[in-house]
Every structure is written in structure tokens, then in C-alpha cells.
């Protein structure tokens, strides 16, 4: 069997309250097949039984485990990539910041799919009636109420990474947003903040798409999103293998 060329640690969506790695099995297999990478589906304990920051702690523990075992999972020097959708995109962004601040595993790329980055329900994408589809403003408020019940703590960077004072020295980012999504504005604002901090960032808004499109594998929009992520992962792998010393 071909040696995996990289490792993707995937954090699933579901508002920190629902969802499981079992539901992402097909998506993970498709990612593995298209990128020639190992995909590690990281389970984390869910709110309200396990409120913030349990999900972040669990996610970071999974990342550290993968970092410590990288050589046995893939090849030595294989790039480590974090990826997640929705609440999982929030977790991926936060684990990238935590890894930077704690001298944790070196992350080569962060792929954030319509990520939650802030708890600001007054943004235009939140209040637009056209965006109240699969995920609504009320639905997101419900998720936040379960995940971070003390509203004062929602401004903490590990809950709302958009509020982090410093986003420099973070891994390059690929960010997907959907036109008809309450989370659109905060995802795009996060991309802009990363760019201002000189982090290479590839942002794409998917016109005509709603929240959740990436994991609806039978839809054409999902395939386009997949192509963007796969392309970014392959470029990241190429760069990693190019810069490796030859023995």
C-alpha cells in the first residue's frame, strides 16, 4: 500500500451539541481517497453535558496524539492538516491557535468549512431572512446557549477565534463559505483577519449554496467544495515534500 502523504485531523460539525464521527465516515473516506492522506476523525464530548471548553480540550488532545504518532500513521515529515465544518471549523481554527501558543504539533494547513468564528447574532448574514434555511439564527443561538451558557465567556478566543488579539504565525488557511448561511459573514471576517496578519488565506464563497452543502455529497456544490479542499491539501503536501531534506 502507498504510504499516506499526509494526515488530516477532521472535526465534525453539529453545533457542539449533535453529530458524531460515524456520520462523517463516507466523507472521510472520500477525502482520504482524493488526497492520499490518512483522515483521523476526532470525536469530542458534546454539550450541554460537556460545555465549553471540553470540545476544544478533547480536540486538542486528539491533535497532540496524532502529532506524537505522525511517523507511525504516515511517513516522517508528512504534513499535519486540521479540517472541520461549522462547529468543527470553529474547533479546527481554535486548535490551530492553541498549537501555536502551546508549542504543539506543527500544522501545515487549516481548512475551515463555513466555520463558526464569533457569537455575534447581529451580523447581516444572521439577520437576512433568505439565510434561515438548514441552519437558522435561532438555531445557532440555541447551540451557543448549550455550548457556552455564560454569554460573557463567548468573547474568549477559544470560543470565538475572531476575537483573538493575534492571528499571526498561524498555518495557511483555506476557507469555504456559503452564500445563504447565517455563518457567512463571520467566516469571511475571519479570512480577512488572517490576511491582515499575513497568513496565506484562500477564501471562496459558494454562490447559491446553503449551510451544510459540503457534507451533502450528492450535490454539485459539495463536489466543487471538495475540489477546493483537495487542491489545497495536495499543494500543501507538494510543498512539504519539496522542502524535506533528502537523505
PDB file of C-alpha atoms in Angstrom:
ATOM      1  CA  UNK A   1       0.000   0.000   0.000  1.00  0.00           C
ATOM      2  CA  UNK A   2       1.182   3.501  -0.790  1.00  0.00           C
ATOM      3  CA  UNK A   3       2.493   5.426   2.215  1.00  0.00           C
ATOM      4  CA  UNK A   4      -0.002   8.142   3.152  1.00  0.00           C
ATOM      5  CA  UNK A   5       1.242  11.520   2.015  1.00  0.00           C
ATOM      6  CA  UNK A   6      -0.248  13.498   4.891  1.00  0.00           C
ATOM      7  CA  UNK A   7      -2.641  13.348   7.832  1.00  0.00           C
ATOM      8  CA  UNK A   8      -5.950  15.221   8.069  1.00  0.00           C
ATOM      9  CA  UNK A   9      -7.497  15.589  11.511  1.00  0.00           C
ATOM     10  CA  UNK A  10     -11.214  16.177  10.857  1.00  0.00           C
ATOM     11  CA  UNK A  11     -13.565  17.782  13.405  1.00  0.00           C
ATOM     12  CA  UNK A  12     -17.250  17.221  12.655  1.00  0.00           C
ATOM     13  CA  UNK A  13     -19.999  19.819  12.744  1.00  0.00           C
ATOM     14  CA  UNK A  14     -23.246  19.840  14.719  1.00  0.00           C
ATOM     15  CA  UNK A  15     -23.188  22.992  16.818  1.00  0.00           C
ATOM     16  CA  UNK A  16     -21.043  21.306  19.501  1.00  0.00           C
ATOM     17  CA  UNK A  17     -24.265  19.573  20.580  1.00  0.00           C
ATOM     18  CA  UNK A  18     -25.068  16.952  17.937  1.00  0.00           C
ATOM     19  CA  UNK A  19     -23.192  14.985  15.295  1.00  0.00           C
ATOM     20  CA  UNK A  20     -20.713  12.127  15.565  1.00  0.00           C
ATOM     21  CA  UNK A  21     -17.778  10.679  13.672  1.00  0.00           C
ATOM     22  CA  UNK A  22     -19.998   7.831  12.394  1.00  0.00           C
ATOM     23  CA  UNK A  23     -21.994  10.342  10.331  1.00  0.00           C
ATOM     24  CA  UNK A  24     -18.763  11.524   8.668  1.00  0.00           C
ATOM     25  CA  UNK A  25     -17.413   8.122   7.668  1.00  0.00           C
ATOM     26  CA  UNK A  26     -18.292   8.430   3.965  1.00  0.00           C
ATOM     27  CA  UNK A  27     -16.987  11.994   3.766  1.00  0.00           C
ATOM     28  CA  UNK A  28     -13.724  10.959   5.456  1.00  0.00           C
ATOM     29  CA  UNK A  29     -13.246   8.015   3.085  1.00  0.00           C
ATOM     30  CA  UNK A  30     -13.815  10.280   0.103  1.00  0.00           C
ATOM     31  CA  UNK A  31     -11.275  12.793   1.445  1.00  0.00           C
ATOM     32  CA  UNK A  32      -8.734  10.022   2.065  1.00  0.00           C
ATOM     33  CA  UNK A  33      -9.206   8.659  -1.436  1.00  0.00           C
ATOM     34  CA  UNK A  34      -8.894  12.059  -3.123  1.00  0.00           C
ATOM     35  CA  UNK A  35      -5.909  13.344  -1.130  1.00  0.00           C
ATOM     36  CA  UNK A  36      -3.912  10.119  -0.481  1.00  0.00           C
ATOM     37  CA  UNK A  37      -3.912  11.138   3.194  1.00  0.00           C
ATOM     38  CA  UNK A  38      -4.902   9.390   6.390  1.00  0.00           C
ATOM     39  CA  UNK A  39      -8.062  11.024   7.742  1.00  0.00           C
ATOM     40  CA  UNK A  40      -8.420  10.915  11.522  1.00  0.00           C
ATOM     41  CA  UNK A  41     -11.992  11.587  12.628  1.00  0.00           C
ATOM     42  CA  UNK A  42     -11.628  13.177  16.056  1.00  0.00           C
ATOM     43  CA  UNK A  43     -14.551  12.590  18.412  1.00  0.00           C
ATOM     44  CA  UNK A  44     -15.134  15.159  21.131  1.00  0.00           C
ATOM     45  CA  UNK A  45     -17.596  15.229  24.001  1.00  0.00           C
ATOM     46  CA  UNK A  46     -20.747  17.213  23.313  1.00  0.00           C
ATOM     47  CA  UNK A  47     -22.634  19.982  25.093  1.00  0.00           C
ATOM     48  CA  UNK A  48     -24.729  20.559  27.157  1.00  0.00           C
ATOM     49  CA  UNK A  49     -23.388  17.659  29.264  1.00  0.00           C
ATOM     50  CA  UNK A  50     -19.863  18.775  28.412  1.00  0.00           C
ATOM     51  CA  UNK A  51     -19.900  22.536  27.808  1.00  0.00           C
ATOM     52  CA  UNK A  52     -17.066  24.753  26.574  1.00  0.00           C
ATOM     53  CA  UNK A  53     -14.113  24.263  26.649  1.00  0.00           C
ATOM     54  CA  UNK A  54     -14.415  20.452  26.788  1.00  0.00           C
ATOM     55  CA  UNK A  55     -14.766  20.116  22.995  1.00  0.00           C
ATOM     56  CA  UNK A  56     -11.594  22.180  22.490  1.00  0.00           C
ATOM     57  CA  UNK A  57      -9.675  20.187  25.114  1.00  0.00           C
ATOM     58  CA  UNK A  58     -10.732  16.866  23.556  1.00  0.00           C
ATOM     59  CA  UNK A  59      -9.949  18.117  20.046  1.00  0.00           C
ATOM     60  CA  UNK A  60      -6.526  19.329  21.096  1.00  0.00           C
ATOM     61  CA  UNK A  61      -5.765  16.055  22.870  1.00  0.00           C
ATOM     62  CA  UNK A  62      -6.579  14.243  19.599  1.00  0.00           C
ATOM     63  CA  UNK A  63      -4.309  16.615  17.677  1.00  0.00           C
ATOM     64  CA  UNK A  64      -1.448  16.054  20.136  1.00  0.00           C
ATOM     65  CA  UNK A  65      -1.877  12.278  19.866  1.00  0.00           C
ATOM     66  CA  UNK A  66      -1.712  12.476  16.073  1.00  0.00           C
ATOM     67  CA  UNK A  67       1.301  14.794  16.280  1.00  0.00           C
ATOM     68  CA  UNK A  68       3.126  12.372  18.575  1.00  0.00           C
ATOM     69  CA  UNK A  69       2.325   9.395  16.351  1.00  0.00           C
ATOM     70  CA  UNK A  70       2.738  11.025  12.953  1.00  0.00           C
ATOM     71  CA  UNK A  71       5.640   8.826  11.846  1.00  0.00           C
ATOM     72  CA  UNK A  72       3.664   5.629  12.515  1.00  0.00           C
ATOM     73  CA  UNK A  73       0.437   6.940  10.934  1.00  0.00           C
ATOM     74  CA  UNK A  74       2.051   8.326   7.789  1.00  0.00           C
ATOM     75  CA  UNK A  75       5.650   8.988   6.826  1.00  0.00           C
ATOM     76  CA  UNK A  76       8.074  11.108   8.778  1.00  0.00           C
ATOM     77  CA  UNK A  77       7.647  14.699   7.684  1.00  0.00           C
ATOM     78  CA  UNK A  78       4.134  14.121   6.315  1.00  0.00           C
ATOM     79  CA  UNK A  79       2.180  17.365   6.775  1.00  0.00           C
ATOM     80  CA  UNK A  80      -0.456  17.555   9.513  1.00  0.00           C
ATOM     81  CA  UNK A  81      -3.647  19.335   8.470  1.00  0.00           C
ATOM     82  CA  UNK A  82      -6.681  20.331  10.566  1.00  0.00           C
ATOM     83  CA  UNK A  83     -10.080  20.500   8.907  1.00  0.00           C
ATOM     84  CA  UNK A  84     -13.634  20.927  10.134  1.00  0.00           C
ATOM     85  CA  UNK A  85     -17.075  22.132   9.133  1.00  0.00           C
ATOM     86  CA  UNK A  86     -19.356  24.522  11.040  1.00  0.00           C
ATOM     87  CA  UNK A  87     -18.733  23.975  14.781  1.00  0.00           C
ATOM     88  CA  UNK A  88     -15.929  21.648  13.667  1.00  0.00           C
ATOM     89  CA  UNK A  89     -14.479  24.553  11.671  1.00  0.00           C
ATOM     90  CA  UNK A  90     -14.540  26.567  14.886  1.00  0.00           C
ATOM     91  CA  UNK A  91     -12.678  23.765  16.674  1.00  0.00           C
ATOM     92  CA  UNK A  92     -10.117  23.417  13.865  1.00  0.00           C
ATOM     93  CA  UNK A  93      -9.403  27.170  13.966  1.00  0.00           C
ATOM     94  CA  UNK A  94      -9.086  27.156  17.747  1.00  0.00           C
ATOM     95  CA  UNK A  95      -6.803  24.094  17.849  1.00  0.00           C
ATOM     96  CA  UNK A  96      -4.525  25.805  15.296  1.00  0.00           C
ATOM     97  CA  UNK A  97      -4.254  28.839  17.600  1.00  0.00           C
ATOM     98  CA  UNK A  98      -3.717  26.632  20.658  1.00  0.00           C
ATOM     99  CA  UNK A  99      -0.990  24.625  18.900  1.00  0.00           C
ATOM    100  CA  UNK A 100       0.797  27.874  18.057  1.00  0.00           C
ATOM    101  CA  UNK A 101       0.512  29.217  21.623  1.00  0.00           C
ATOM    102  CA  UNK A 102       1.477  25.991  23.378  1.00  0.00           C
ATOM    103  CA  UNK A 103       4.241  24.887  21.049  1.00  0.00           C
ATOM    104  CA  UNK A 104       2.065  21.973  19.977  1.00  0.00           C
ATOM    105  CA  UNK A 105       2.153  19.929  16.777  1.00  0.00           C
ATOM    106  CA  UNK A 106       3.200  21.822  13.666  1.00  0.00           C
ATOM    107  CA  UNK A 107       0.116  22.278  11.471  1.00  0.00           C
ATOM    108  CA  UNK A 108       0.728  22.769   7.756  1.00  0.00           C
ATOM    109  CA  UNK A 109      -2.792  23.866   6.739  1.00  0.00           C
ATOM    110  CA  UNK A 110      -6.178  24.671   8.278  1.00  0.00           C
ATOM    111  CA  UNK A 111      -9.257  24.001   6.157  1.00  0.00           C
ATOM    112  CA  UNK A 112     -12.298  25.737   7.628  1.00  0.00           C
ATOM    113  CA  UNK A 113     -15.659  24.951   6.069  1.00  0.00           C
ATOM    114  CA  UNK A 114     -18.321  27.575   6.923  1.00  0.00           C
ATOM    115  CA  UNK A 115     -16.731  27.897  10.383  1.00  0.00           C
ATOM    116  CA  UNK A 116     -18.274  29.461  13.480  1.00  0.00           C
ATOM    117  CA  UNK A 117     -15.839  32.226  14.475  1.00  0.00           C
ATOM    118  CA  UNK A 118     -17.920  34.612  16.601  1.00  0.00           C
ATOM    119  CA  UNK A 119     -21.089  34.785  18.683  1.00  0.00           C
ATOM    120  CA  UNK A 120     -22.453  37.946  17.075  1.00  0.00           C
ATOM    121  CA  UNK A 121     -26.066  37.347  16.016  1.00  0.00           C
ATOM    122  CA  UNK A 122     -26.483  40.887  14.634  1.00  0.00           C
ATOM    123  CA  UNK A 123     -24.352  40.367  11.509  1.00  0.00           C
ATOM    124  CA  UNK A 124     -26.181  40.890   8.189  1.00  0.00           C
ATOM    125  CA  UNK A 125     -25.874  37.209   7.243  1.00  0.00           C
ATOM    126  CA  UNK A 126     -27.539  36.339  10.572  1.00  0.00           C
ATOM    127  CA  UNK A 127     -30.468  38.718  10.145  1.00  0.00           C
ATOM    128  CA  UNK A 128     -31.113  38.102   6.427  1.00  0.00           C
ATOM    129  CA  UNK A 129     -34.431  36.180   6.092  1.00  0.00           C
ATOM    130  CA  UNK A 130     -33.097  34.398   2.963  1.00  0.00           C
ATOM    131  CA  UNK A 131     -30.451  32.649   5.082  1.00  0.00           C
ATOM    132  CA  UNK A 132     -32.809  30.985   7.561  1.00  0.00           C
ATOM    133  CA  UNK A 133     -32.577  27.576   5.921  1.00  0.00           C
ATOM    134  CA  UNK A 134     -30.986  24.396   7.288  1.00  0.00           C
ATOM    135  CA  UNK A 135     -29.317  26.483   9.991  1.00  0.00           C
ATOM    136  CA  UNK A 136     -31.198  29.481  11.371  1.00  0.00           C
ATOM    137  CA  UNK A 137     -30.295  32.397  13.633  1.00  0.00           C
ATOM    138  CA  UNK A 138     -32.465  30.884  16.388  1.00  0.00           C
ATOM    139  CA  UNK A 139     -30.806  27.513  15.876  1.00  0.00           C
ATOM    140  CA  UNK A 140     -27.333  28.993  16.277  1.00  0.00           C
ATOM    141  CA  UNK A 141     -28.407  30.881  19.411  1.00  0.00           C
ATOM    142  CA  UNK A 142     -29.684  27.573  20.805  1.00  0.00           C
ATOM    143  CA  UNK A 143     -26.343  25.880  20.057  1.00  0.00           C
ATOM    144  CA  UNK A 144     -24.391  28.698  21.727  1.00  0.00           C
ATOM    145  CA  UNK A 145     -26.724  28.557  24.761  1.00  0.00           C
ATOM    146  CA  UNK A 146     -25.832  24.885  25.182  1.00  0.00           C
ATOM    147  CA  UNK A 147     -22.135  25.168  24.393  1.00  0.00           C
ATOM    148  CA  UNK A 148     -21.216  28.387  26.237  1.00  0.00           C
ATOM    149  CA  UNK A 149     -24.141  29.123  28.572  1.00  0.00           C
ATOM    150  CA  UNK A 150     -22.303  32.052  30.252  1.00  0.00           C
ATOM    151  CA  UNK A 151     -22.608  34.620  27.474  1.00  0.00           C
ATOM    152  CA  UNK A 152     -19.671  36.651  28.859  1.00  0.00           C
ATOM    153  CA  UNK A 153     -17.323  33.756  28.036  1.00  0.00           C
ATOM    154  CA  UNK A 154     -18.348  33.705  24.357  1.00  0.00           C
ATOM    155  CA  UNK A 155     -15.860  36.504  23.647  1.00  0.00           C
ATOM    156  CA  UNK A 156     -12.973  34.256  24.737  1.00  0.00           C
ATOM    157  CA  UNK A 157     -10.769  33.441  21.709  1.00  0.00           C
ATOM    158  CA  UNK A 158     -11.157  29.685  22.298  1.00  0.00           C
ATOM    159  CA  UNK A 159     -14.912  30.139  21.811  1.00  0.00           C
ATOM    160  CA  UNK A 160     -14.817  32.939  19.213  1.00  0.00           C
ATOM    161  CA  UNK A 161     -11.466  32.835  17.383  1.00  0.00           C
ATOM    162  CA  UNK A 162     -12.389  36.037  15.526  1.00  0.00           C
ATOM    163  CA  UNK A 163     -11.875  37.797  18.888  1.00  0.00           C
ATOM    164  CA  UNK A 164      -8.282  36.560  19.244  1.00  0.00           C
ATOM    165  CA  UNK A 165      -5.913  39.515  19.626  1.00  0.00           C
ATOM    166  CA  UNK A 166      -3.207  37.926  17.486  1.00  0.00           C
ATOM    167  CA  UNK A 167      -3.776  35.718  14.451  1.00  0.00           C
ATOM    168  CA  UNK A 168      -0.227  35.903  13.114  1.00  0.00           C
ATOM    169  CA  UNK A 169       2.062  32.871  12.641  1.00  0.00           C
ATOM    170  CA  UNK A 170      -0.915  30.571  12.047  1.00  0.00           C
ATOM    171  CA  UNK A 171      -0.986  27.857   9.375  1.00  0.00           C
ATOM    172  CA  UNK A 172      -2.128  28.848   5.878  1.00  0.00           C
ATOM    173  CA  UNK A 173      -5.905  28.672   5.620  1.00  0.00           C
ATOM    174  CA  UNK A 174      -8.471  27.582   3.081  1.00  0.00           C
ATOM    175  CA  UNK A 175     -11.936  28.865   3.992  1.00  0.00           C
ATOM    176  CA  UNK A 176     -15.257  27.993   2.357  1.00  0.00           C
ATOM    177  CA  UNK A 177     -18.428  29.975   2.998  1.00  0.00           C
ATOM    178  CA  UNK A 178     -21.938  29.589   1.622  1.00  0.00           C
ATOM    179  CA  UNK A 179     -23.989  32.457   0.203  1.00  0.00           C
ATOM    180  CA  UNK A 180     -27.174  31.545   2.074  1.00  0.00           C
ATOM    181  CA  UNK A 181     -25.684  30.857   5.505  1.00  0.00           C
ATOM    182  CA  UNK A 182     -26.060  32.722   8.780  1.00  0.00           C
ATOM    183  CA  UNK A 183     -22.343  31.991   9.390  1.00  0.00           C
ATOM    184  CA  UNK A 184     -21.174  33.530   6.108  1.00  0.00           C
ATOM    185  CA  UNK A 185     -20.064  36.944   7.408  1.00  0.00           C
ATOM    186  CA  UNK A 186     -18.023  35.670  10.363  1.00  0.00           C
ATOM    187  CA  UNK A 187     -16.245  33.107   8.171  1.00  0.00           C
ATOM    188  CA  UNK A 188     -15.302  35.833   5.695  1.00  0.00           C
ATOM    189  CA  UNK A 189     -14.333  38.233   8.507  1.00  0.00           C
ATOM    190  CA  UNK A 190     -12.004  35.546   9.875  1.00  0.00           C
ATOM    191  CA  UNK A 191     -10.395  35.148   6.445  1.00  0.00           C
ATOM    192  CA  UNK A 192      -9.858  38.910   6.332  1.00  0.00           C
ATOM    193  CA  UNK A 193      -8.309  38.946   9.831  1.00  0.00           C
ATOM    194  CA  UNK A 194      -5.946  36.116   8.827  1.00  0.00           C
ATOM    195  CA  UNK A 195      -4.904  38.027   5.701  1.00  0.00           C
ATOM    196  CA  UNK A 196      -4.251  41.163   7.772  1.00  0.00           C
ATOM    197  CA  UNK A 197      -1.988  39.001   9.975  1.00  0.00           C
ATOM    198  CA  UNK A 198      -0.081  37.875   6.853  1.00  0.00           C
ATOM    199  CA  UNK A 199      -1.442  34.316   6.958  1.00  0.00           C
ATOM    200  CA  UNK A 200      -1.868  32.987   3.379  1.00  0.00           C
ATOM    201  CA  UNK A 201      -5.633  32.558   3.059  1.00  0.00           C
ATOM    202  CA  UNK A 202      -7.718  31.155   0.216  1.00  0.00           C
ATOM    203  CA  UNK A 203     -11.340  32.204   0.705  1.00  0.00           C
ATOM    204  CA  UNK A 204     -14.178  31.158  -1.551  1.00  0.00           C
ATOM    205  CA  UNK A 205     -17.874  31.968  -1.172  1.00  0.00           C
ATOM    206  CA  UNK A 206     -20.093  29.356  -2.820  1.00  0.00           C
ATOM    207  CA  UNK A 207     -22.939  31.206  -4.537  1.00  0.00           C
ATOM    208  CA  UNK A 208     -26.353  29.619  -4.346  1.00  0.00           C
ATOM    209  CA  UNK A 209     -25.258  27.262  -1.545  1.00  0.00           C
ATOM    210  CA  UNK A 210     -26.628  26.938   1.966  1.00  0.00           C
ATOM    211  CA  UNK A 211     -25.024  25.894   5.218  1.00  0.00           C
ATOM    212  CA  UNK A 212     -24.199  22.193   5.187  1.00  0.00           C
ATOM    213  CA  UNK A 213     -23.597  21.873   1.452  1.00  0.00           C
ATOM    214  CA  UNK A 214     -20.092  20.406   1.813  1.00  0.00           C
ATOM    215  CA  UNK A 215     -21.226  17.217   3.534  1.00  0.00           C
ATOM    216  CA  UNK A 216     -24.219  16.689   1.191  1.00  0.00           C
ATOM    217  CA  UNK A 217     -22.023  14.564  -1.058  1.00  0.00           C
ATOM    218  CA  UNK A 218     -24.589  14.041  -3.801  1.00  0.00           C
ATOM    219  CA  UNK A 219     -24.793  17.778  -4.599  1.00  0.00           C
ATOM    220  CA  UNK A 220     -22.696  19.518  -7.294  1.00  0.00           C
ATOM    221  CA  UNK A 221     -21.817  22.242  -4.764  1.00  0.00           C
ATOM    222  CA  UNK A 222     -20.268  19.654  -2.500  1.00  0.00           C
ATOM    223  CA  UNK A 223     -18.033  18.429  -5.329  1.00  0.00           C
ATOM    224  CA  UNK A 224     -16.818  21.987  -6.029  1.00  0.00           C
ATOM    225  CA  UNK A 225     -16.055  22.472  -2.328  1.00  0.00           C
ATOM    226  CA  UNK A 226     -14.229  19.154  -2.266  1.00  0.00           C
ATOM    227  CA  UNK A 227     -12.135  20.195  -5.265  1.00  0.00           C
ATOM    228  CA  UNK A 228     -11.023  23.368  -3.475  1.00  0.00           C
ATOM    229  CA  UNK A 229     -10.049  21.487  -0.303  1.00  0.00           C
ATOM    230  CA  UNK A 230      -8.329  18.638  -2.187  1.00  0.00           C
ATOM    231  CA  UNK A 231      -6.356  21.111  -4.296  1.00  0.00           C
ATOM    232  CA  UNK A 232      -5.182  22.974  -1.169  1.00  0.00           C
ATOM    233  CA  UNK A 233      -4.210  19.708   0.561  1.00  0.00           C
ATOM    234  CA  UNK A 234      -2.262  18.485  -2.489  1.00  0.00           C
ATOM    235  CA  UNK A 235      -0.421  21.823  -2.767  1.00  0.00           C
ATOM    236  CA  UNK A 236       0.413  21.605   0.932  1.00  0.00           C
ATOM    237  CA  UNK A 237       1.757  18.049   0.529  1.00  0.00           C
ATOM    238  CA  UNK A 238       3.815  19.058  -2.515  1.00  0.00           C
ATOM    239  CA  UNK A 239       5.362  21.942  -0.567  1.00  0.00           C
ATOM    240  CA  UNK A 240       6.093  19.722   2.454  1.00  0.00           C
ATOM    241  CA  UNK A 241       7.781  17.025   0.384  1.00  0.00           C
ATOM    242  CA  UNK A 242       9.725  19.592  -1.641  1.00  0.00           C
ATOM    243  CA  UNK A 243      11.230  21.198   1.472  1.00  0.00           C
ATOM    244  CA  UNK A 244      12.203  17.902   3.105  1.00  0.00           C
ATOM    245  CA  UNK A 245      15.938  17.173   3.251  1.00  0.00           C
ATOM    246  CA  UNK A 246      16.979  14.279   1.052  1.00  0.00           C
ATOM    247  CA  UNK A 247      18.861  11.530   2.825  1.00  0.00           C
TER     248      UNK A 247
END
